[in-house]
Tab-separated table of C-alpha atoms and ligand atoms in Angstrom:
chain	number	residue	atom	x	y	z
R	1	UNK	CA	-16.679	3.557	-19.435
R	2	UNK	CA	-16.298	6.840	-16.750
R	3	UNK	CA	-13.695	7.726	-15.645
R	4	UNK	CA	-13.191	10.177	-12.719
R	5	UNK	CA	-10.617	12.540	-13.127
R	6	UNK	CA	-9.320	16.253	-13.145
R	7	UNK	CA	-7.159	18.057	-16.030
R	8	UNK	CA	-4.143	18.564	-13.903
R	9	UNK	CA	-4.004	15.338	-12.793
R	10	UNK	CA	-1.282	13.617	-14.103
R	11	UNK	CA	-2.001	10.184	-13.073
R	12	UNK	CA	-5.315	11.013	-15.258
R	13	UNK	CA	-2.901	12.243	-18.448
R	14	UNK	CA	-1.383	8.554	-17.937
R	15	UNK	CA	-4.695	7.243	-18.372
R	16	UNK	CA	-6.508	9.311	-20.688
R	17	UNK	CA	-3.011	9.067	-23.418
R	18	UNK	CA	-2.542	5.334	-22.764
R	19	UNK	CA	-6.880	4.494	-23.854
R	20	UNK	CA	-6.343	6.971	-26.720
R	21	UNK	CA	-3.422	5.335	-27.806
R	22	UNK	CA	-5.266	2.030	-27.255
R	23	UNK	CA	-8.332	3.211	-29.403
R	24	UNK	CA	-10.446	2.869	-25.826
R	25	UNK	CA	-13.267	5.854	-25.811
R	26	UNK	CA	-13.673	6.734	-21.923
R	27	UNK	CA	-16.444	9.663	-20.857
R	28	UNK	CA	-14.839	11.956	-18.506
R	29	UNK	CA	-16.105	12.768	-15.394
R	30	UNK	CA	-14.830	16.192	-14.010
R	31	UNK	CA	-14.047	15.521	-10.047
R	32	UNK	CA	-12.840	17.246	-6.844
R	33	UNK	CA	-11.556	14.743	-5.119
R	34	UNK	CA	-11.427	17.141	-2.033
R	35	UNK	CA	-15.413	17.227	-1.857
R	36	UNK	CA	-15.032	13.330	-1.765
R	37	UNK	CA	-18.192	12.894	-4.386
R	38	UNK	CA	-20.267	9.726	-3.423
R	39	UNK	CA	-19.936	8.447	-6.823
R	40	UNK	CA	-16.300	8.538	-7.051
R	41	UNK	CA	-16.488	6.929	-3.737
R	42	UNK	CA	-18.115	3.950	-5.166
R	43	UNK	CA	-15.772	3.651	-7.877
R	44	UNK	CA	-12.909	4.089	-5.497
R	45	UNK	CA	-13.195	4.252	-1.926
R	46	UNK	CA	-9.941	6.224	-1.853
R	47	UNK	CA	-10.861	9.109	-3.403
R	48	UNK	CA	-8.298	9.537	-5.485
R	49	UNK	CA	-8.418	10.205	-9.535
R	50	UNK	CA	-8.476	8.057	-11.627
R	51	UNK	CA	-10.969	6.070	-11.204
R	52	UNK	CA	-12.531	4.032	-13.593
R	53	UNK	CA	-16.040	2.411	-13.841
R	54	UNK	CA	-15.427	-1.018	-15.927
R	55	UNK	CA	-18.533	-2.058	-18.355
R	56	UNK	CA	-19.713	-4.541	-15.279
R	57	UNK	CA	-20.442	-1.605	-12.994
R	58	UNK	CA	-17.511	-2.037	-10.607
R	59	UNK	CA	-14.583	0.703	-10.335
R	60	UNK	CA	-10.717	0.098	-11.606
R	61	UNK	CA	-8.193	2.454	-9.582
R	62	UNK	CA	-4.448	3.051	-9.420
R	63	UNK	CA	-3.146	4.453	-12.688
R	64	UNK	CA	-1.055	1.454	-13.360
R	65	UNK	CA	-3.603	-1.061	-12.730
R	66	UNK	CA	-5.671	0.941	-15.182
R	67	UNK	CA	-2.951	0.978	-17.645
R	68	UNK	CA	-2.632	-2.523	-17.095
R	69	UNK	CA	-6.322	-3.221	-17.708
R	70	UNK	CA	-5.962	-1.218	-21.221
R	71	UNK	CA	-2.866	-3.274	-22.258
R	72	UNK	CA	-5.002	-6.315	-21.385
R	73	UNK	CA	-7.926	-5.163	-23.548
R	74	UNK	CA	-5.356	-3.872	-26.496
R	75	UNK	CA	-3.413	-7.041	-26.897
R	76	UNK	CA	-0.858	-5.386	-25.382
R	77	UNK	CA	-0.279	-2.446	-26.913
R	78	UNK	CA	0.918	-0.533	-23.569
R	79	UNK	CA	3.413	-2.890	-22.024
R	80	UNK	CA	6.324	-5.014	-24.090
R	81	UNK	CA	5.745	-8.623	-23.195
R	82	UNK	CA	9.041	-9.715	-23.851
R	83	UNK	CA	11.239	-9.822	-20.381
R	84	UNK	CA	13.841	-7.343	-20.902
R	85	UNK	CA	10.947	-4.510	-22.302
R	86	UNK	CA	8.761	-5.299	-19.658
R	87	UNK	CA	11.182	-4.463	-16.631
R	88	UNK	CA	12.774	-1.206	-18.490
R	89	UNK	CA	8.548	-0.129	-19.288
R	90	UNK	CA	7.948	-0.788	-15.454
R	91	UNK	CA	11.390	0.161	-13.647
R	92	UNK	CA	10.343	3.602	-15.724
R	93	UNK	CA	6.331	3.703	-15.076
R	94	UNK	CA	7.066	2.891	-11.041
R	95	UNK	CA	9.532	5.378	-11.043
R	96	UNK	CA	7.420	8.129	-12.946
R	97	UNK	CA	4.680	7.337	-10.702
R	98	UNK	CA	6.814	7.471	-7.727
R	99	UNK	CA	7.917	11.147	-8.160
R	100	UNK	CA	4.670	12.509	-8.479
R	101	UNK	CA	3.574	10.578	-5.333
R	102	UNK	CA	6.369	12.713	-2.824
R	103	UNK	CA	6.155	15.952	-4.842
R	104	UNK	CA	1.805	15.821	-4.555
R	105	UNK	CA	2.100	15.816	-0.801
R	106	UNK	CA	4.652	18.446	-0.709
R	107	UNK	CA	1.604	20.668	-2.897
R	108	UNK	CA	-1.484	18.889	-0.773
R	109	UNK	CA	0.929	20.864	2.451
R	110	UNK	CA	0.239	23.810	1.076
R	111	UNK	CA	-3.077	23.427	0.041
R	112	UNK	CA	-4.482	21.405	2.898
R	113	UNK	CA	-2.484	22.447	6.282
R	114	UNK	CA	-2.436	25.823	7.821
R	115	UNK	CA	0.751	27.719	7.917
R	116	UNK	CA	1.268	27.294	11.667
R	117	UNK	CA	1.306	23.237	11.119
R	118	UNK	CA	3.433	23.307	8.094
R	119	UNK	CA	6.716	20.810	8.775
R	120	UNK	CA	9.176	21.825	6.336
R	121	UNK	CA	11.674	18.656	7.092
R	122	UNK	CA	9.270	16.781	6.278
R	123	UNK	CA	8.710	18.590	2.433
R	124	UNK	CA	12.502	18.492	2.169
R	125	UNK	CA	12.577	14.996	2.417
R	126	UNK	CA	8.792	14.271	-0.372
R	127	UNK	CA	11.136	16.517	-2.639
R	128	UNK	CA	14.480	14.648	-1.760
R	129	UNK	CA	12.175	11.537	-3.365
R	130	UNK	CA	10.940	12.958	-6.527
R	131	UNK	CA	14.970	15.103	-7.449
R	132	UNK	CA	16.496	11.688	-6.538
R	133	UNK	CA	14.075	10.149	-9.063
R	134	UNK	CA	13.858	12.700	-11.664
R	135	UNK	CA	18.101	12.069	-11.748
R	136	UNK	CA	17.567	8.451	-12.191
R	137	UNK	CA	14.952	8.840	-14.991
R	138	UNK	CA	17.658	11.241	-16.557
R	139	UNK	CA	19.977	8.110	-16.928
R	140	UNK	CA	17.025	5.697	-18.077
R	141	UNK	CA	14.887	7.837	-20.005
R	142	UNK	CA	17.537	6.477	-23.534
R	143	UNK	CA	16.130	3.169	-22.560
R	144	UNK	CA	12.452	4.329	-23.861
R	145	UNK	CA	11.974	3.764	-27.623
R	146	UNK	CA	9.797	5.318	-30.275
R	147	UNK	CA	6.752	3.312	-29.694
R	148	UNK	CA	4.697	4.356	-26.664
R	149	UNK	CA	4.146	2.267	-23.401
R	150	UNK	CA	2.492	3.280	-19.812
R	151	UNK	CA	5.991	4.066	-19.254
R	152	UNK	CA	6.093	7.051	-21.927
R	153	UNK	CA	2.786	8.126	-20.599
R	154	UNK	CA	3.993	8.069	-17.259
R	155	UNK	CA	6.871	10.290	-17.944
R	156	UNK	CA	5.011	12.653	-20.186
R	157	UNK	CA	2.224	13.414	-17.265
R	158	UNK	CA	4.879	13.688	-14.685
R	159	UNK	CA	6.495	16.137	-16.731
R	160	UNK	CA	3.666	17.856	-17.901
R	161	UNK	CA	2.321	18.182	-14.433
R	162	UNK	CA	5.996	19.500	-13.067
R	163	UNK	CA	5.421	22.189	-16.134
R	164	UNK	CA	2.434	23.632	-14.190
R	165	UNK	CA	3.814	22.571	-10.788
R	166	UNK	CA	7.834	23.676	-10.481
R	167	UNK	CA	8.042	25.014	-13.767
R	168	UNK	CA	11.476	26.114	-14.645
R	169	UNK	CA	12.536	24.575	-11.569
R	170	UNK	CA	13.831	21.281	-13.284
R	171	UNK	CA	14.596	21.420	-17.008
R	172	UNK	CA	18.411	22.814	-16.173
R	173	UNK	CA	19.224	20.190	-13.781
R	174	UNK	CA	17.594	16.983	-16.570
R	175	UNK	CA	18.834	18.032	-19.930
R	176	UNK	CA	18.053	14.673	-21.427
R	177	UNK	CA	15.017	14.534	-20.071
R	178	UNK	CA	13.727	17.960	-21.071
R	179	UNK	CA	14.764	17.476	-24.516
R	180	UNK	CA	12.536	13.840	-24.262
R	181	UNK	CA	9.203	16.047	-22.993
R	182	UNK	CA	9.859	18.583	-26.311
R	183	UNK	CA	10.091	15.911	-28.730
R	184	UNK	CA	7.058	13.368	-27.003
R	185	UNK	CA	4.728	15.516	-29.253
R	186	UNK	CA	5.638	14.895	-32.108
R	187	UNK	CA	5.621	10.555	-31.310
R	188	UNK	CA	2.783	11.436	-29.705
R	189	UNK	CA	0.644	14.216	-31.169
R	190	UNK	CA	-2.456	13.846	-28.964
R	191	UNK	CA	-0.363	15.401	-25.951
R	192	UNK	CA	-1.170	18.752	-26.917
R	193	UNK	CA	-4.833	18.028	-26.085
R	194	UNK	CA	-4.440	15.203	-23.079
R	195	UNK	CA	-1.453	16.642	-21.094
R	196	UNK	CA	-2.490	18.345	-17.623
R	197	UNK	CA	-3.439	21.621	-17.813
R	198	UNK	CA	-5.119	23.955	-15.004
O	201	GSH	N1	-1.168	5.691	-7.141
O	201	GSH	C1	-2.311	6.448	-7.638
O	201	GSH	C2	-2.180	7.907	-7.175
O	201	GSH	C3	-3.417	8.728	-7.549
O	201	GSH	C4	-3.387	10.113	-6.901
O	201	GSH	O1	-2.633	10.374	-5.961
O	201	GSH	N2	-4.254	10.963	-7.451
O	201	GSH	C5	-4.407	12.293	-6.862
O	201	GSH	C6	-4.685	13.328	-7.959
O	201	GSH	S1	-3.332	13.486	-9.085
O	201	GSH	C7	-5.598	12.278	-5.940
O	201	GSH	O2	-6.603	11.690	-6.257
O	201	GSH	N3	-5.481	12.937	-4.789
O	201	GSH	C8	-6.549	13.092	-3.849
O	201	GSH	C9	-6.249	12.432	-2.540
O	201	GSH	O3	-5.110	11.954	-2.330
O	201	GSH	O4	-7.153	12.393	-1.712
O	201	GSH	C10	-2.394	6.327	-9.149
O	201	GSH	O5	-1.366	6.017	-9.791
O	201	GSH	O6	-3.497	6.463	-9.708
């Protein structure tokens, strides 16, 4: 199966960890999703990354639906089935996900709009979103255990991607949280290759 993505994604990490850690083999396929390539367009007509092309032709998007899909195919090896597992693995993974959507917009502003049409308020208040979550994943992020769900592999891309994003800007603020991201290696060797990197 293809699937679309780009190495600092970190909706991609999510992806690319969770099939590894579901024994899933995916081909990559390298995309800009600002030159809007026809095929990913087919497999998504969002454009966004990732995007995956299922063994029936047709394309699977949104990170968690992916995920989802995987657990599915696994016998659930991403997502506890029993109640109490399942709402701590999703509160986490929605959150996760969450904070990367406000803080991506406040790096698409830069990257996308002109100085002169810039609206700082308006960053203020994507970052207000992902601090506000960050602090509440500080309090939750005890409520993960050792074995690995989407929502581990949510967490680790988010904070793999703030590594290359605001590095250094919020490891003093999370303690618990940055001593989570140093240990995820070692539950979790295959970070080292699959975490987002530029
Ligand atoms: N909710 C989506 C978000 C995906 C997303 O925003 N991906 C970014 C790259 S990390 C993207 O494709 N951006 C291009 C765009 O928004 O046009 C998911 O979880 O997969």
């Amino acid at each position: 199966m293809r699937l679309f993505y780009a190495s600092a994604s970190p909706f991609a990490a999510k992806v690319r960890m969770a099939a590894h850690h579901c024994d899933i083999d995916l081909e990559l396929v390298p995309t800009d999703t600002g030159a809007e390539p026809a095929d990913l367009l087919s497999a998504n007509p969002l454009g966004k990354i990732p995007a995956l092309v299922l063994p029936d032709g047709k394309g699977l998007y949104d990170s968690a639906v992916i995920c989802d899909w995987l657990d599915r195919q696994s016998g659930h090896r991403l997502v506890p089935q029993d109640e109490a597992g399942w709402l701590t693995c999703k509160r986490i993974e929605a959150t996760a996900d969450g904070i990367v959507d406000g803080a991506i917009l406040t790096v698409y502003e830069v990257r996308y709009r002109p100085d002169e049409k810039r609206h700082q308020p308006w960053v203020d208040r994507q970052m207000g979103k992902a601090w506000r979550g960050l602090a509440i994943l500080e309090d939750m992020i005890d409520d993960l255990g050792p074995r690995p769900t989407t929502a581990h592999f949510a967490v680790a891309g988010l904070l793999g991607w703030f590594e290359l994003r605001f590095k250094g800007e919020w490891q003093e603020r999370h303690p618990k949280l940055q001593a989570w991201f140093a240990d995820f290696p070692n539950t979790f060797p295959a970070f080292h290759d699959l975490q987002p990197f530029s």
